[in-house]
PDB file of C-alpha atoms in Angstrom:
ATOM      1  CA  GLU A   1     108.932 122.461 119.192  1.00  0.00           C
ATOM      2  CA  GLY A   2     111.483 124.051 119.138  1.00  0.00           C
ATOM      3  CA  ASN A   3     110.252 128.447 117.849  1.00  0.00           C
ATOM      4  CA  PHE A   4     110.820 131.942 118.498  1.00  0.00           C
ATOM      5  CA  ILE A   5     107.465 133.216 119.293  1.00  0.00           C
ATOM      6  CA  GLY A   6     107.803 136.887 119.761  1.00  0.00           C
ATOM      7  CA  THR A   7     111.058 137.078 119.381  1.00  0.00           C
ATOM      8  CA  ASP A   8     113.839 137.267 116.394  1.00  0.00           C
ATOM      9  CA  VAL A   9     115.563 134.190 114.998  1.00  0.00           C
ATOM     10  CA  THR A  10     118.172 134.672 117.893  1.00  0.00           C
ATOM     11  CA  GLY A  11     115.664 134.530 121.069  1.00  0.00           C
ATOM     12  CA  THR A  12     117.071 138.000 122.348  1.00  0.00           C
ATOM     13  CA  LEU A  13     115.264 140.949 120.666  1.00  0.00           C
ATOM     14  CA  GLU A  14     111.369 141.344 121.531  1.00  0.00           C
ATOM     15  CA  LYS A  15     109.192 141.321 117.492  1.00  0.00           C
ATOM     16  CA  GLY A  16     106.396 140.582 119.535  1.00  0.00           C
ATOM     17  CA  ASN A  17     102.816 138.985 118.035  1.00  0.00           C
ATOM     18  CA  HIS A  18      99.815 141.526 119.213  1.00  0.00           C
ATOM     19  CA  ALA A  19      97.531 138.799 120.777  1.00  0.00           C
ATOM     20  CA  HIS A  20      98.876 135.999 122.700  1.00  0.00           C
ATOM     21  CA  GLY A  21     102.188 133.481 121.782  1.00  0.00           C
ATOM     22  CA  ILE A  22     100.089 130.617 121.756  1.00  0.00           C
ATOM     23  CA  ALA A  23      96.554 130.004 122.117  1.00  0.00           C
ATOM     24  CA  VAL A  24      95.019 127.373 122.721  1.00  0.00           C
ATOM     25  CA  VAL A  25      91.239 127.207 121.758  1.00  0.00           C
ATOM     26  CA  GLN A  26      88.406 124.114 121.843  1.00  0.00           C
ATOM     27  CA  ALA A  27      91.615 122.089 121.250  1.00  0.00           C
ATOM     28  CA  SER A  28      92.856 118.673 122.707  1.00  0.00           C
ATOM     29  CA  GLY A  29      95.395 116.850 123.122  1.00  0.00           C
ATOM     30  CA  THR A  30      98.377 120.008 122.818  1.00  0.00           C
ATOM     31  CA  ARG A  31     101.687 119.712 123.117  1.00  0.00           C
ATOM     32  CA  ILE A  32     103.942 123.175 123.470  1.00  0.00           C
ATOM     33  CA  GLY A  33     107.063 122.144 123.586  1.00  0.00           C
ATOM     34  CA  GLY A  34     108.964 119.158 125.227  1.00  0.00           C
ATOM     35  CA  SER A  35     111.215 117.647 127.665  1.00  0.00           C
ATOM     36  CA  SER A  36     114.305 118.040 125.473  1.00  0.00           C
ATOM     37  CA  PHE A  37     116.364 121.037 125.022  1.00  0.00           C
ATOM     38  CA  GLY A  38     115.497 121.090 121.084  1.00  0.00           C
ATOM     39  CA  ALA A  39     111.624 121.200 121.540  1.00  0.00           C
ATOM     40  CA  ARG A  40     112.107 124.087 123.897  1.00  0.00           C
ATOM     41  CA  ASN A  41     110.005 127.339 122.777  1.00  0.00           C
ATOM     42  CA  VAL A  42     110.713 130.907 123.344  1.00  0.00           C
ATOM     43  CA  ILE A  43     107.114 132.726 123.923  1.00  0.00           C
ATOM     44  CA  SER A  44     108.286 135.964 124.919  1.00  0.00           C
ATOM     45  CA  ALA A  45     107.314 140.021 124.101  1.00  0.00           C
ATOM     46  CA  ASN A  46     104.003 138.931 123.039  1.00  0.00           C
ATOM     47  CA  ALA A  47     100.887 141.944 123.436  1.00  0.00           C
ATOM     48  CA  LEU A  48      99.050 139.400 125.701  1.00  0.00           C
ATOM     49  CA  ASN A  49      99.501 136.209 126.792  1.00  0.00           C
ATOM     50  CA  GLY A  50     102.438 134.333 126.376  1.00  0.00           C
ATOM     51  CA  VAL A  51     100.095 130.981 126.567  1.00  0.00           C
ATOM     52  CA  LEU A  52      96.290 131.183 126.494  1.00  0.00           C
ATOM     53  CA  ILE A  53      94.685 127.578 127.315  1.00  0.00           C
ATOM     54  CA  ALA A  54      90.962 129.038 127.130  1.00  0.00           C
ATOM     55  CA  SER A  55      89.616 125.668 126.137  1.00  0.00           C
ATOM     56  CA  GLY A  56      89.774 121.952 125.484  1.00  0.00           C
ATOM     57  CA  THR A  57      90.916 119.484 127.694  1.00  0.00           C
ATOM     58  CA  GLY A  58      95.137 118.031 128.228  1.00  0.00           C
ATOM     59  CA  THR A  59      97.208 120.759 127.261  1.00  0.00           C
ATOM     60  CA  ILE A  60     100.675 120.118 127.890  1.00  0.00           C
ATOM     61  CA  VAL A  61     103.095 122.643 128.193  1.00  0.00           C
ATOM     62  CA  GLU A  62     106.748 121.721 128.957  1.00  0.00           C
ATOM     63  CA  GLY A  63     110.132 122.749 128.778  1.00  0.00           C
ATOM     64  CA  ASN A  64     109.788 126.898 127.484  1.00  0.00           C
ATOM     65  CA  LEU A  65     110.930 129.773 127.940  1.00  0.00           C
ATOM     66  CA  ILE A  66     108.221 131.983 128.917  1.00  0.00           C
ATOM     67  CA  GLY A  67     109.117 135.717 129.205  1.00  0.00           C
ATOM     68  CA  THR A  68     112.782 135.372 128.835  1.00  0.00           C
ATOM     69  CA  ASP A  69     115.292 135.407 126.207  1.00  0.00           C
ATOM     70  CA  VAL A  70     116.735 132.305 125.516  1.00  0.00           C
ATOM     71  CA  THR A  71     119.156 131.628 127.772  1.00  0.00           C
ATOM     72  CA  GLY A  72     116.471 132.392 130.420  1.00  0.00           C
ATOM     73  CA  GLU A  73     118.089 134.853 132.340  1.00  0.00           C
ATOM     74  CA  ILE A  74     117.215 137.981 130.739  1.00  0.00           C
ATOM     75  CA  ARG A  75     113.550 139.902 131.141  1.00  0.00           C
ATOM     76  CA  VAL A  76     111.347 139.796 128.441  1.00  0.00           C
ATOM     77  CA  PRO A  77     108.580 140.206 128.993  1.00  0.00           C
ATOM     78  CA  ASN A  78     104.855 139.097 127.749  1.00  0.00           C
ATOM     79  CA  PHE A  79     102.391 142.147 128.703  1.00  0.00           C
ATOM     80  CA  GLN A  80      99.770 140.049 130.374  1.00  0.00           C
ATOM     81  CA  ASN A  81     100.451 136.437 131.945  1.00  0.00           C
ATOM     82  CA  GLY A  82     102.814 133.691 131.439  1.00  0.00           C
ATOM     83  CA  VAL A  83     100.185 131.422 130.705  1.00  0.00           C
ATOM     84  CA  GLU A  84      96.472 131.821 131.650  1.00  0.00           C
ATOM     85  CA  ILE A  85      94.263 128.412 131.664  1.00  0.00           C
ATOM     86  CA  HIS A  86      90.616 128.826 131.903  1.00  0.00           C
ATOM     87  CA  ALA A  87      89.909 124.755 130.758  1.00  0.00           C
ATOM     88  CA  ALA A  88      90.541 122.019 133.015  1.00  0.00           C
ATOM     89  CA  SER A  89      92.629 118.758 133.007  1.00  0.00           C
ATOM     90  CA  ASN A  90      95.686 120.185 131.698  1.00  0.00           C
ATOM     91  CA  THR A  91     100.015 120.597 132.739  1.00  0.00           C
ATOM     92  CA  VAL A  92     101.603 123.136 132.719  1.00  0.00           C
ATOM     93  CA  GLY A  93     105.319 121.513 133.414  1.00  0.00           C
ATOM     94  CA  GLY A  94     105.723 117.720 134.746  1.00  0.00           C
ATOM     95  CA  THR A  95     108.068 115.844 136.708  1.00  0.00           C
ATOM     96  CA  SER A  96     110.323 114.676 134.016  1.00  0.00           C
ATOM     97  CA  SER A  97     113.866 115.685 133.151  1.00  0.00           C
ATOM     98  CA  GLY A  98     113.148 118.590 131.695  1.00  0.00           C
ATOM     99  CA  ALA A  99     109.743 119.162 131.290  1.00  0.00           C
ATOM    100  CA  GLY A 100     109.331 122.197 133.720  1.00  0.00           C
ATOM    101  CA  ASN A 101     109.230 125.582 132.492  1.00  0.00           C
ATOM    102  CA  VAL A 102     110.583 128.628 133.240  1.00  0.00           C
ATOM    103  CA  ILE A 103     108.102 131.090 133.061  1.00  0.00           C
ATOM    104  CA  SER A 104     109.467 134.620 134.366  1.00  0.00           C
ATOM    105  CA  GLY A 105     109.692 137.810 133.593  1.00  0.00           C
ATOM    106  CA  ASN A 106     105.743 138.763 132.964  1.00  0.00           C
ATOM    107  CA  PHE A 107     104.810 142.278 133.073  1.00  0.00           C
ATOM    108  CA  SER A 108     101.549 140.092 134.781  1.00  0.00           C
ATOM    109  CA  ASP A 109     101.386 136.810 136.766  1.00  0.00           C
ATOM    110  CA  GLY A 110     103.745 133.727 135.705  1.00  0.00           C
ATOM    111  CA  ILE A 111     100.365 131.422 135.494  1.00  0.00           C
ATOM    112  CA  PHE A 112      97.002 132.410 136.029  1.00  0.00           C
ATOM    113  CA  ILE A 113      94.113 129.237 136.477  1.00  0.00           C
ATOM    114  CA  VAL A 114      91.017 131.468 136.288  1.00  0.00           C
ATOM    115  CA  ASP A 115      86.376 130.476 136.011  1.00  0.00           C
ATOM    116  CA  PRO A 116      84.970 127.527 137.951  1.00  0.00           C
ATOM    117  CA  GLU A 117      85.982 125.774 134.604  1.00  0.00           C
ATOM    118  CA  ALA A 118      89.217 125.338 134.956  1.00  0.00           C
ATOM    119  CA  THR A 119      89.855 122.270 137.416  1.00  0.00           C
ATOM    120  CA  GLY A 120      91.924 119.168 137.760  1.00  0.00           C
ATOM    121  CA  ASN A 121      95.070 121.517 135.870  1.00  0.00           C
ATOM    122  CA  LEU A 122      98.296 119.962 137.175  1.00  0.00           C
ATOM    123  CA  ILE A 123     101.734 123.042 137.797  1.00  0.00           C
ATOM    124  CA  ALA A 124     104.609 120.844 138.634  1.00  0.00           C
ATOM    125  CA  GLY A 125     108.561 121.031 138.150  1.00  0.00           C
ATOM    126  CA  ASN A 126     108.724 124.689 137.228  1.00  0.00           C
ATOM    127  CA  LEU A 127     110.846 127.743 137.696  1.00  0.00           C
ATOM    128  CA  ILE A 128     108.472 130.374 138.161  1.00  0.00           C
ATOM    129  CA  GLY A 129     109.896 134.287 138.769  1.00  0.00           C
ATOM    130  CA  VAL A 130     113.906 133.055 138.648  1.00  0.00           C
ATOM    131  CA  ASP A 131     115.855 132.291 136.223  1.00  0.00           C
ATOM    132  CA  VAL A 132     116.402 128.895 134.517  1.00  0.00           C
ATOM    133  CA  ALA A 133     118.993 128.357 137.091  1.00  0.00           C
ATOM    134  CA  GLY A 134     116.717 128.656 139.647  1.00  0.00           C
ATOM    135  CA  THR A 135     119.107 130.751 141.667  1.00  0.00           C
ATOM    136  CA  ALA A 136     118.612 134.813 140.287  1.00  0.00           C
ATOM    137  CA  PRO A 137     115.141 136.668 140.637  1.00  0.00           C
ATOM    138  CA  LEU A 138     114.042 136.990 137.715  1.00  0.00           C
ATOM    139  CA  PRO A 139     110.232 138.406 138.361  1.00  0.00           C
ATOM    140  CA  ASN A 140     106.953 138.577 137.267  1.00  0.00           C
ATOM    141  CA  GLY A 141     104.396 141.302 137.723  1.00  0.00           C
ATOM    142  CA  ILE A 142     105.493 145.102 137.955  1.00  0.00           C
ATOM    143  CA  GLY A 143     103.108 146.001 140.832  1.00  0.00           C
ATOM    144  CA  LEU A 144     101.326 143.290 143.022  1.00  0.00           C
ATOM    145  CA  ASP A 145     101.136 140.626 140.657  1.00  0.00           C
ATOM    146  CA  SER A 146     102.451 136.827 141.868  1.00  0.00           C
ATOM    147  CA  GLY A 147     104.101 133.921 140.772  1.00  0.00           C
ATOM    148  CA  VAL A 148     100.397 131.684 140.677  1.00  0.00           C
ATOM    149  CA  VAL A 149      96.801 132.792 141.414  1.00  0.00           C
ATOM    150  CA  ILE A 150      94.439 130.655 141.192  1.00  0.00           C
ATOM    151  CA  ASP A 151      90.947 132.369 140.968  1.00  0.00           C
ATOM    152  CA  HIS A 152      87.233 130.847 141.438  1.00  0.00           C
ATOM    153  CA  ALA A 153      89.128 127.996 140.385  1.00  0.00           C
ATOM    154  CA  SER A 154      88.808 124.859 142.328  1.00  0.00           C
ATOM    155  CA  GLY A 155      90.539 121.286 142.333  1.00  0.00           C
ATOM    156  CA  ASN A 156      93.884 122.577 140.670  1.00  0.00           C
ATOM    157  CA  THR A 157      97.437 120.903 141.893  1.00  0.00           C
ATOM    158  CA  ILE A 158     100.310 122.926 142.491  1.00  0.00           C
ATOM    159  CA  GLY A 159     103.433 121.060 142.696  1.00  0.00           C
ATOM    160  CA  GLY A 160     103.427 117.306 144.632  1.00  0.00           C
ATOM    161  CA  THR A 161     104.487 114.587 147.306  1.00  0.00           C
ATOM    162  CA  THR A 162     107.833 114.273 144.947  1.00  0.00           C
ATOM    163  CA  PRO A 163     110.699 115.776 144.352  1.00  0.00           C
ATOM    164  CA  ASP A 164     110.626 116.185 140.909  1.00  0.00           C
ATOM    165  CA  ALA A 165     106.929 117.601 140.934  1.00  0.00           C
ATOM    166  CA  ARG A 166     108.292 120.677 142.993  1.00  0.00           C
ATOM    167  CA  ASN A 167     107.594 124.304 141.406  1.00  0.00           C
ATOM    168  CA  VAL A 168     110.089 127.185 142.867  1.00  0.00           C
ATOM    169  CA  ILE A 169     108.075 129.995 142.725  1.00  0.00           C
ATOM    170  CA  SER A 170     109.889 132.875 144.407  1.00  0.00           C
ATOM    171  CA  GLY A 171     111.410 136.715 143.324  1.00  0.00           C
ATOM    172  CA  ASN A 172     107.701 137.789 142.048  1.00  0.00           C
ATOM    173  CA  ALA A 173     106.077 140.686 143.018  1.00  0.00           C
ATOM    174  CA  GLY A 174     103.352 140.393 144.443  1.00  0.00           C
ATOM    175  CA  ASP A 175     102.450 136.949 146.146  1.00  0.00           C
ATOM    176  CA  GLY A 176     103.877 133.250 145.073  1.00  0.00           C
ATOM    177  CA  VAL A 177     101.110 131.901 145.472  1.00  0.00           C
ATOM    178  CA  SER A 178      97.409 133.458 145.765  1.00  0.00           C
ATOM    179  CA  LEU A 179      93.971 131.628 146.117  1.00  0.00           C
ATOM    180  CA  VAL A 180      90.699 134.295 145.161  1.00  0.00           C
ATOM    181  CA  SER A 181      87.655 132.520 146.189  1.00  0.00           C
ATOM    182  CA  ALA A 182      89.115 129.332 145.204  1.00  0.00           C
ATOM    183  CA  SER A 183      88.482 125.607 147.201  1.00  0.00           C
ATOM    184  CA  THR A 184      90.085 122.524 146.908  1.00  0.00           C
ATOM    185  CA  ASN A 185      93.352 123.377 145.816  1.00  0.00           C
ATOM    186  CA  ILE A 186      96.678 121.712 146.271  1.00  0.00           C
ATOM    187  CA  ILE A 187      99.656 123.032 147.107  1.00  0.00           C
ATOM    188  CA  ALA A 188     102.146 120.779 148.056  1.00  0.00           C
ATOM    189  CA  GLY A 189     106.194 120.530 147.943  1.00  0.00           C
ATOM    190  CA  ASN A 190     107.170 123.837 146.510  1.00  0.00           C
ATOM    191  CA  PHE A 191     110.204 126.119 147.435  1.00  0.00           C
ATOM    192  CA  ILE A 192     108.508 129.581 147.565  1.00  0.00           C
ATOM    193  CA  GLY A 193     110.624 132.378 148.625  1.00  0.00           C
ATOM    194  CA  THR A 194     114.092 130.696 148.333  1.00  0.00           C
TER     195      THR A 194
END
């Protein structure tokens, strides 16, 4: 928590790592960031994904700026996805105050959930493809990349039935949400394209 991962100490200049900003591999119960302002990480300008959850369960990614500068208003892209998930039962964002991430400005997708093992993940309360205010576009993608992609994965939830669970998924270069050979996923209560 409270780190600059891929930027200089001001959170504005690119000093990216040559692979992922943070990689979670065979690790469970990890928390990246937090709901208080001081716990927020800036995870930007890395050569691969901002955050990779490759294996393990129970990772929580909350309150971070992923793909932007420290203000959440300027694009400082990770060169692949903002968050890529290959594992089960992880949470990106949340419903408590300050738990949502800004996942914007990345060169590929904002969030990429892939593989049959990636089930039971929750994406809630995030700003994906917009600035920290949620009012100006700060797109993920440079081609047809999307805000959220679920690829060959099932049983994941994007949003929820309460206002606090809502994601704003707007301004992205391609689709807001893209499902590819995916089943029994829930997309509910989001603002998509607003």
